[in-house]
Short mmCIF file of C-alpha atoms and ligand atoms in Angstrom, two decimals:
data_model
loop_
_atom_site.label_atom_id
_atom_site.label_comp_id
_atom_site.label_asym_id
_atom_site.label_seq_id
_atom_site.Cartn_x
_atom_site.Cartn_y
_atom_site.Cartn_z
CA MET A 59 28.10 10.65 2.17
CA MET A 60 28.59 12.94 5.80
CA ARG A 61 26.42 15.58 6.40
CA GLY A 62 26.01 17.33 9.13
CA GLY A 63 28.36 14.91 11.03
CA MET A 64 25.65 12.21 9.71
CA ASN A 65 26.10 9.14 7.70
CA THR A 66 23.69 10.09 4.65
CA TYR A 67 22.31 8.04 1.58
CA ARG A 68 20.86 9.78 -1.31
CA ILE A 69 17.69 7.56 -2.54
CA ALA A 70 15.74 7.86 -5.71
CA VAL A 71 12.49 7.05 -4.60
CA LEU A 72 10.25 5.74 -7.92
CA ALA A 73 6.66 4.57 -6.63
CA GLY A 74 5.07 4.03 -9.98
CA ASP A 75 1.53 2.95 -10.23
CA GLY A 76 -1.49 0.52 -8.87
CA ILE A 77 -0.61 0.30 -4.96
CA GLY A 78 3.30 1.64 -5.13
CA PRO A 79 2.48 5.17 -4.07
CA GLU A 80 0.60 3.97 -1.21
CA VAL A 81 2.48 1.09 0.24
CA MET A 82 5.86 3.61 -0.67
CA GLU A 83 4.19 6.29 1.77
CA GLN A 84 4.57 3.54 4.39
CA ALA A 85 7.93 2.62 3.59
CA LEU A 86 9.16 6.06 3.93
CA ARG A 87 7.37 6.64 7.03
CA VAL A 88 9.20 3.68 8.64
CA LEU A 89 12.49 4.89 7.09
CA ASP A 90 11.72 8.43 9.06
CA ALA A 91 11.28 6.34 12.40
CA VAL A 92 14.54 4.15 11.45
CA GLU A 93 16.56 7.29 10.75
CA LYS A 94 15.75 9.19 14.15
CA LYS A 95 16.49 5.87 15.77
CA PHE A 96 19.63 4.80 14.34
CA GLY A 97 21.16 8.24 13.43
CA PHE A 98 21.43 8.37 9.99
CA ALA A 99 19.89 10.68 7.08
CA THR A 100 18.46 9.96 3.73
CA GLU A 101 18.20 12.76 0.48
CA ARG A 102 14.91 11.50 -1.39
CA ALA A 103 14.41 12.46 -5.06
CA ALA A 104 10.95 10.93 -6.40
CA CYS A 105 10.54 10.65 -9.89
CA HIS A 106 7.95 9.56 -12.19
CA VAL A 107 8.55 5.92 -13.45
CA GLY A 108 6.00 3.49 -15.32
CA GLY A 109 2.44 4.22 -16.03
CA ALA A 110 2.96 7.41 -14.24
CA GLY A 111 6.00 8.11 -16.34
CA ILE A 112 4.36 7.30 -19.61
CA ASP A 113 1.25 9.86 -18.60
CA HIS A 114 4.25 12.75 -17.18
CA CYS A 115 6.77 12.50 -19.44
CA GLY A 116 5.60 10.20 -22.20
CA LYS A 117 8.35 7.42 -21.64
CA ALA A 118 8.20 4.74 -18.68
CA LEU A 119 11.66 5.39 -18.10
CA PRO A 120 11.93 9.06 -18.46
CA ALA A 121 15.63 10.65 -18.70
CA GLU A 122 15.24 12.72 -15.55
CA THR A 123 14.19 9.90 -13.84
CA LEU A 124 17.23 7.76 -14.79
CA ALA A 125 19.35 10.44 -14.06
CA ALA A 126 18.33 10.49 -10.37
CA CYS A 127 18.70 6.95 -10.28
CA GLU A 128 22.39 8.05 -11.68
CA ALA A 129 22.87 10.07 -8.92
CA ALA A 130 21.45 8.16 -5.65
CA ASP A 131 22.99 5.30 -3.74
CA ALA A 132 19.57 3.10 -4.72
CA ILE A 133 16.54 2.87 -6.44
CA LEU A 134 13.20 2.54 -4.11
CA PHE A 135 11.33 1.28 -6.33
CA GLY A 136 7.54 0.60 -5.68
CA SER A 137 5.71 -1.81 -8.97
CA VAL A 138 4.82 -0.44 -12.48
CA GLY A 139 1.77 -1.05 -14.80
CA GLY A 140 -1.97 -1.55 -14.96
CA PRO A 141 -4.81 -1.98 -17.63
CA LYS A 142 -4.65 1.94 -18.41
CA TRP A 143 -1.11 0.86 -20.54
CA ASP A 144 -1.47 -2.94 -21.50
CA ALA A 145 -2.99 -1.83 -25.23
CA LEU A 146 1.01 -0.28 -25.84
CA PRO A 147 3.35 -2.15 -27.96
CA PRO A 148 4.94 -4.78 -25.34
CA ASP A 149 8.71 -2.82 -24.99
CA GLU A 150 6.93 0.59 -24.38
CA ARG A 151 4.29 -1.27 -21.39
CA PRO A 152 5.50 -0.17 -18.37
CA GLU A 153 6.72 -3.63 -17.15
CA ARG A 154 9.35 -3.85 -20.04
CA GLY A 155 9.63 -0.25 -20.80
CA ALA A 156 10.74 0.47 -17.27
CA LEU A 157 12.43 -2.45 -15.48
CA LEU A 158 14.70 -4.09 -17.90
CA PRO A 159 16.08 -1.14 -18.74
CA LEU A 160 16.78 -0.06 -15.17
CA ARG A 161 18.31 -3.46 -14.96
CA LYS A 162 20.52 -3.42 -17.98
CA HIS A 163 21.52 -0.01 -17.28
CA PHE A 164 23.13 -0.37 -13.48
CA SER A 165 24.14 -3.84 -14.36
CA LEU A 166 21.99 -5.34 -11.52
CA TYR A 167 22.86 -8.85 -12.24
CA ALA A 168 22.18 -10.15 -8.81
CA ASN A 169 18.60 -10.36 -7.94
CA LEU A 170 17.85 -11.49 -4.12
CA ARG A 171 14.52 -12.89 -3.39
CA PRO A 172 13.37 -14.05 -0.03
CA GLY A 173 11.00 -16.54 0.27
CA ILE A 174 9.78 -16.42 3.97
CA CYS A 175 6.62 -18.25 5.46
CA MET A 176 6.27 -17.29 8.88
CA PRO A 177 5.13 -19.70 11.54
CA GLU A 178 2.38 -17.48 12.17
CA LEU A 179 1.23 -17.49 8.53
CA VAL A 180 1.50 -21.32 7.43
CA GLY A 181 -2.63 -21.06 7.24
CA ALA A 182 -2.17 -18.54 4.31
CA SER A 183 0.03 -20.46 2.20
CA PRO A 184 -1.79 -22.61 -0.43
CA LEU A 185 0.50 -25.63 0.81
CA LYS A 186 -1.20 -28.26 3.42
CA ASP A 187 -0.07 -27.15 6.82
CA SER A 188 1.69 -30.85 7.31
CA LEU A 189 3.94 -29.97 4.68
CA ILE A 190 5.47 -27.16 5.77
CA GLN A 191 4.75 -27.15 9.62
CA SER A 192 6.77 -24.18 11.09
CA GLY A 193 7.37 -22.30 7.95
CA PHE A 194 10.48 -22.08 5.78
CA ASP A 195 12.99 -19.17 4.95
CA ILE A 196 14.39 -19.65 1.71
CA LEU A 197 16.16 -16.90 -0.49
CA CYS A 198 16.79 -17.56 -4.02
CA VAL A 199 19.47 -15.85 -6.17
CA ARG A 200 18.25 -14.77 -9.68
CA GLU A 201 20.47 -13.86 -12.32
CA LEU A 202 19.21 -10.86 -13.61
CA THR A 203 21.19 -9.63 -16.69
CA GLY A 204 21.90 -12.14 -19.11
CA GLY A 205 20.23 -15.26 -20.37
CA MET A 206 17.16 -15.04 -22.65
CA TYR A 207 15.98 -12.06 -21.32
CA PHE A 208 18.91 -10.32 -23.20
CA GLY A 209 20.53 -12.77 -25.83
CA GLU A 210 21.25 -11.57 -29.33
CA PRO A 211 20.04 -12.23 -31.78
CA LYS A 212 15.92 -11.89 -31.04
CA PHE A 213 14.21 -11.98 -33.72
CA TYR A 214 10.23 -12.11 -34.53
CA GLY A 215 9.35 -12.23 -38.79
CA GLU A 216 9.15 -13.68 -42.22
CA ARG A 217 11.92 -16.34 -43.03
CA ASN A 218 11.98 -18.12 -46.07
CA GLY A 219 8.20 -18.01 -46.14
CA GLU A 220 7.73 -18.52 -43.10
CA THR A 221 6.67 -17.09 -39.65
CA VAL A 222 9.98 -17.56 -36.70
CA ALA A 223 10.86 -16.42 -33.31
CA LEU A 224 13.95 -16.73 -32.22
CA ASP A 225 15.29 -16.15 -28.54
CA THR A 226 18.73 -16.68 -27.50
CA LEU A 227 20.03 -18.34 -24.10
CA VAL A 228 23.62 -17.05 -23.63
CA TYR A 229 25.87 -16.84 -20.41
CA LYS A 230 30.02 -15.84 -20.16
CA LYS A 231 31.87 -17.63 -17.86
CA SER A 232 32.02 -14.30 -16.24
CA GLU A 233 28.35 -13.82 -15.80
CA VAL A 234 28.16 -17.00 -14.01
CA GLU A 235 31.38 -16.70 -12.03
CA ARG A 236 29.91 -13.41 -10.31
CA ILE A 237 26.55 -14.60 -10.02
CA ALA A 238 27.90 -17.76 -8.00
CA ARG A 239 30.02 -15.70 -5.56
CA VAL A 240 27.34 -13.58 -4.61
CA ALA A 241 25.10 -16.81 -3.76
CA PHE A 242 27.95 -18.86 -2.04
CA GLN A 243 28.22 -15.48 0.27
CA ALA A 244 24.79 -15.59 0.96
CA ALA A 245 24.82 -19.32 1.90
CA ARG A 246 27.70 -18.64 4.48
CA GLY A 247 25.69 -15.97 6.51
CA ARG A 248 22.85 -18.30 6.45
CA ARG A 249 22.53 -22.12 7.20
CA GLY A 250 25.82 -22.96 4.74
CA LYS A 251 23.58 -24.89 2.12
CA LEU A 252 23.13 -23.53 -1.75
CA CYS A 253 21.50 -25.91 -4.57
CA SER A 254 22.09 -24.30 -7.65
CA VAL A 255 19.46 -25.00 -10.02
CA ASP A 256 20.06 -25.92 -13.96
CA LYS A 257 18.72 -27.97 -16.85
CA ALA A 258 22.33 -29.64 -17.36
CA ASN A 259 20.42 -32.69 -18.73
CA VAL A 260 19.43 -30.55 -22.18
CA LEU A 261 21.34 -27.19 -22.68
CA SER A 262 24.52 -26.11 -23.31
CA SER A 263 24.48 -22.81 -20.88
CA SER A 264 23.06 -25.06 -17.97
CA VAL A 265 26.36 -27.22 -18.57
CA MET A 266 28.57 -24.59 -18.28
CA TRP A 267 26.75 -23.26 -15.37
CA ARG A 268 26.84 -26.48 -13.07
CA ASP A 269 30.81 -26.13 -13.79
CA VAL A 270 31.47 -22.72 -13.20
CA MET A 271 29.41 -23.62 -9.78
CA ASN A 272 31.73 -26.70 -9.24
CA ALA A 273 34.50 -24.74 -9.88
CA ILE A 274 33.91 -22.09 -7.48
CA ALA A 275 32.96 -23.99 -4.79
CA PRO A 276 36.64 -24.64 -3.41
CA GLU A 277 36.38 -20.72 -2.42
CA PHE A 278 33.34 -21.44 0.10
CA PRO A 279 34.76 -25.00 2.06
CA ASP A 280 32.02 -24.09 4.70
CA VAL A 281 29.46 -24.19 2.04
CA GLN A 282 27.37 -27.28 0.58
CA LEU A 283 27.04 -27.22 -2.87
CA SER A 284 24.10 -29.27 -4.34
CA HIS A 285 22.66 -29.28 -8.00
CA MET A 286 19.09 -29.88 -8.99
CA TYR A 287 17.50 -29.86 -12.43
CA VAL A 288 14.60 -27.15 -12.51
CA ASP A 289 11.54 -29.30 -13.61
CA ASN A 290 12.64 -31.17 -10.18
CA ALA A 291 13.07 -28.06 -8.39
CA ALA A 292 10.03 -27.00 -9.03
CA MET A 293 8.26 -30.05 -8.10
CA GLN A 294 10.38 -29.92 -4.72
CA LEU A 295 9.34 -25.87 -3.62
CA VAL A 296 5.61 -27.62 -3.16
CA ARG A 297 6.91 -30.97 -2.03
CA ASN A 298 9.43 -29.83 0.53
CA PRO A 299 10.25 -26.31 0.54
CA GLN A 300 12.04 -26.43 4.23
CA GLN A 301 15.02 -28.80 2.31
CA PHE A 302 15.89 -25.33 1.09
CA ASP A 303 18.51 -22.56 2.17
CA VAL A 304 19.84 -20.89 -0.62
CA MET A 305 18.79 -21.34 -4.44
CA VAL A 306 20.84 -19.85 -7.33
CA THR A 307 19.77 -19.95 -11.01
CA GLU A 308 20.18 -18.22 -14.32
CA ASN A 309 17.74 -15.35 -15.28
CA THR A 310 14.12 -17.14 -16.87
CA PHE A 311 14.36 -20.15 -14.58
CA GLY A 312 14.59 -17.49 -11.65
CA ASP A 313 11.66 -15.57 -12.78
CA ILE A 314 9.48 -18.98 -13.26
CA LEU A 315 10.61 -20.53 -9.73
CA THR A 316 10.23 -16.75 -7.76
CA ASP A 317 6.33 -16.70 -8.47
CA GLU A 318 6.15 -20.24 -7.39
CA MET A 319 8.04 -19.73 -4.14
CA ALA A 320 6.23 -16.15 -3.51
CA MET A 321 2.77 -18.15 -3.89
CA ILE A 322 3.48 -20.76 -1.42
CA CYS A 323 4.63 -18.36 1.09
CA GLY A 324 0.90 -17.35 1.44
CA SER A 325 1.27 -13.58 0.14
CA LEU A 326 2.98 -11.90 -2.35
CA GLY A 327 2.34 -8.69 -0.28
CA MET A 328 5.15 -9.95 2.39
CA LEU A 329 7.95 -10.69 -0.47
CA PRO A 330 10.69 -7.95 -0.89
CA SER A 331 13.56 -7.98 -3.59
CA ALA A 332 16.81 -6.32 -4.08
CA SER A 333 18.50 -6.18 -7.67
CA LEU A 334 22.34 -5.69 -6.89
CA CYS A 335 25.72 -4.39 -8.44
CA ARG A 336 29.01 -4.66 -6.77
CA GLY A 337 29.67 -1.00 -5.65
CA ASN A 338 32.70 -0.04 -3.88
CA GLY A 339 33.89 -2.63 -1.41
CA GLU A 340 31.22 -4.25 0.55
CA SER A 341 28.57 -1.62 -0.37
CA PHE A 342 26.02 -2.64 -3.34
CA PHE A 343 23.99 -0.10 -5.50
CA GLY A 344 20.60 -1.71 -5.84
CA LEU A 345 17.15 -1.10 -6.87
CA TYR A 346 14.86 -2.56 -4.13
CA GLU A 347 11.15 -3.53 -4.97
CA PRO A 348 8.49 -5.52 -3.57
CA SER A 349 8.22 -8.89 -5.39
CA GLY A 350 3.80 -8.39 -5.75
CA GLY A 351 3.33 -5.89 -8.70
CA SER A 352 1.30 -2.77 -8.81
CA ALA A 353 -2.23 -4.88 -8.03
CA PRO A 354 -4.64 -2.54 -9.80
CA ASP A 355 -7.16 -4.26 -8.77
CA ILE A 356 -6.97 -2.82 -4.92
CA ALA A 357 -5.01 -0.16 -5.55
CA GLY A 358 -6.03 3.40 -3.75
CA GLN A 359 -8.26 1.63 -1.52
CA GLY A 360 -5.94 2.04 1.51
CA ILE A 361 -6.12 -2.10 1.99
CA ALA A 362 -2.80 -3.07 0.34
CA ASN A 363 -0.21 -4.69 2.40
CA PRO A 364 2.88 -2.56 2.95
CA ILE A 365 5.24 -5.29 4.32
CA ALA A 366 7.05 -5.89 1.00
CA GLN A 367 7.45 -2.61 0.75
CA ILE A 368 8.91 -1.60 4.18
CA LEU A 369 10.99 -4.96 3.86
CA SER A 370 12.14 -3.69 0.62
CA MET A 371 13.68 -0.45 2.11
CA GLY A 372 15.11 -2.85 4.80
CA MET A 373 16.83 -4.86 2.27
CA MET A 374 18.35 -1.10 0.97
CA LEU A 375 19.19 -0.31 4.41
CA ARG A 376 21.25 -3.57 4.61
CA TYR A 377 23.10 -3.91 1.46
CA THR A 378 23.23 -0.45 0.15
CA CYS A 379 23.85 1.74 3.47
CA ARG A 380 25.02 -1.14 5.62
CA GLU A 381 23.23 -0.11 8.54
CA THR A 382 22.49 -3.39 9.67
CA ALA A 383 21.32 -2.71 13.18
CA ALA A 384 18.33 -0.32 11.19
CA ALA A 385 18.08 -3.25 8.85
CA ASP A 386 17.55 -5.77 11.56
CA ALA A 387 15.22 -3.36 13.60
CA VAL A 388 13.01 -3.27 10.40
CA ASP A 389 12.75 -7.32 9.68
CA ALA A 390 12.29 -7.69 13.56
CA ALA A 391 9.24 -5.03 14.14
CA VAL A 392 7.59 -6.97 10.91
CA ARG A 393 8.09 -10.00 12.88
CA ARG A 394 6.94 -8.62 16.01
CA VAL A 395 3.45 -7.25 14.37
CA ILE A 396 2.89 -10.44 12.77
CA ALA A 397 2.99 -12.62 15.63
CA ALA A 398 1.15 -9.72 17.52
CA GLY A 399 -1.92 -10.59 14.80
CA TYR A 400 -2.19 -7.37 12.79
CA ARG A 401 -3.17 -8.77 9.42
CA THR A 402 -3.88 -6.77 6.31
CA GLY A 403 -6.53 -8.57 4.01
CA ASP A 404 -4.18 -10.57 2.18
CA LEU A 405 -3.08 -12.09 5.31
CA ALA A 406 -6.39 -12.75 7.16
CA THR A 407 -7.46 -16.19 7.82
CA GLY A 408 -10.01 -15.01 10.21
CA ALA A 409 -8.54 -16.61 13.09
CA PRO A 410 -9.23 -15.66 16.79
CA GLY A 411 -6.53 -12.86 17.62
CA GLU A 412 -6.22 -11.25 14.55
CA THR A 413 -6.58 -7.61 14.13
CA ARG A 414 -7.55 -6.49 10.82
CA VAL A 415 -5.95 -3.40 9.38
CA GLY A 416 -5.31 -1.37 6.44
CA THR A 417 -2.15 -0.27 4.92
CA SER A 418 -1.74 2.70 6.96
CA GLY A 419 -2.61 0.97 10.45
CA MET A 420 -0.11 -1.91 9.38
CA GLY A 421 2.54 1.14 8.84
CA ASP A 422 1.52 2.72 12.13
CA ALA A 423 1.75 -1.14 14.15
CA ILE A 424 5.44 -1.42 12.79
CA ILE A 425 6.25 2.15 13.41
CA ALA A 426 4.97 1.34 16.94
CA ALA A 427 6.98 -1.96 16.89
CA LEU A 428 10.10 -0.39 16.05
C1 LIG B 16 9.70 -9.86 -12.25
C2 LIG B 16 9.03 -9.69 -13.17
C3 LIG B 16 9.56 -9.11 -14.73
C4 LIG B 16 10.83 -10.39 -15.06
C5 LIG B 16 8.94 -8.92 -15.80
C6 LIG B 16 7.53 -7.50 -15.31
C7 LIG B 16 9.97 -8.15 -16.66
O1 LIG B 16 8.46 -10.78 -13.53
O2 LIG B 16 10.71 -8.96 -12.03
O3 LIG B 16 10.08 -11.20 -12.21
O4 LIG B 16 10.25 -11.42 -16.02
O5 LIG B 16 11.70 -10.67 -14.71
MG1 LIG B 17 8.37 -12.47 -12.48
#
């Protein structure tokens, strides 16, 4: 919306638990700086979520938090969970009690997870330098509201004198079509290669997945589509990650492959994500969050890497606000501070030329680089 002649975006800020609040603080400082530079504004509503929601309001996703998200153009999310709440029943725990309902409530079906290993950070990856040379840049598009996570029936109990547990892997054709189009579109804006990951040698849902991908492909003649079984994809990621441009896959496979992808990038502290649902026209409603989690072991010490949170804010500028120049500037500033040698503990290798910084020091460096 316009306010005082300026594009103004409403953001629900859900910092959450662990390192969430401290990395969020840096992302908001960087947002202040890009707003000034690029001439737009945000209205921010800070809300409790996760363990903080449980402690303050008795629920991981309090009603007032959900209401603030509904009133917003985007949700900027920190991270949730920690040992304090681990004894709660699984459905009430911060991770499942907040994230899954948010995804379902807002139909956030398209989860974009970039896996970028910058050339300067090759040494931080557990893969041999010889396997990744100049780094890599993969985008995983994970379907986020279907498959086994939400499929019915679900059951855990007694049947005919035996304990039985059951999950259902179900997809509708329309659900696969819409995620396919997001992935093809993304590949079109990058190197034009899309690898669809499935288990079509075993699962019916994967046979349909593959059929749908092939059926959509002619809409995107400029994108080269390939298919790979998920077990092979897990292997290829550690054998030759440079072969991938965009990967698209169903919910559970995407959960597993994106953790693997994050690991080989060197540090979880670098990876943003966007969970999107198509809004009006070109713009998406989205939830933007770091891939890394709440890292309770290092929370409150001022040493966490804020880059994943800052890049998540940048993805918000790109996909919800359509402030492309500002989003590009955030990405470029991060690349510049990495190239200049600034390193939080997770990235440091002790190589000459590195400057060790804490959470706010990294924020300062990125703001200066803007
Ligand atoms: C993720 C997480 C979540 C998932 C958990 C916390 C429910 O692992 O975002 O990848 O499985 O989707
Ligand atoms: Mg996961």
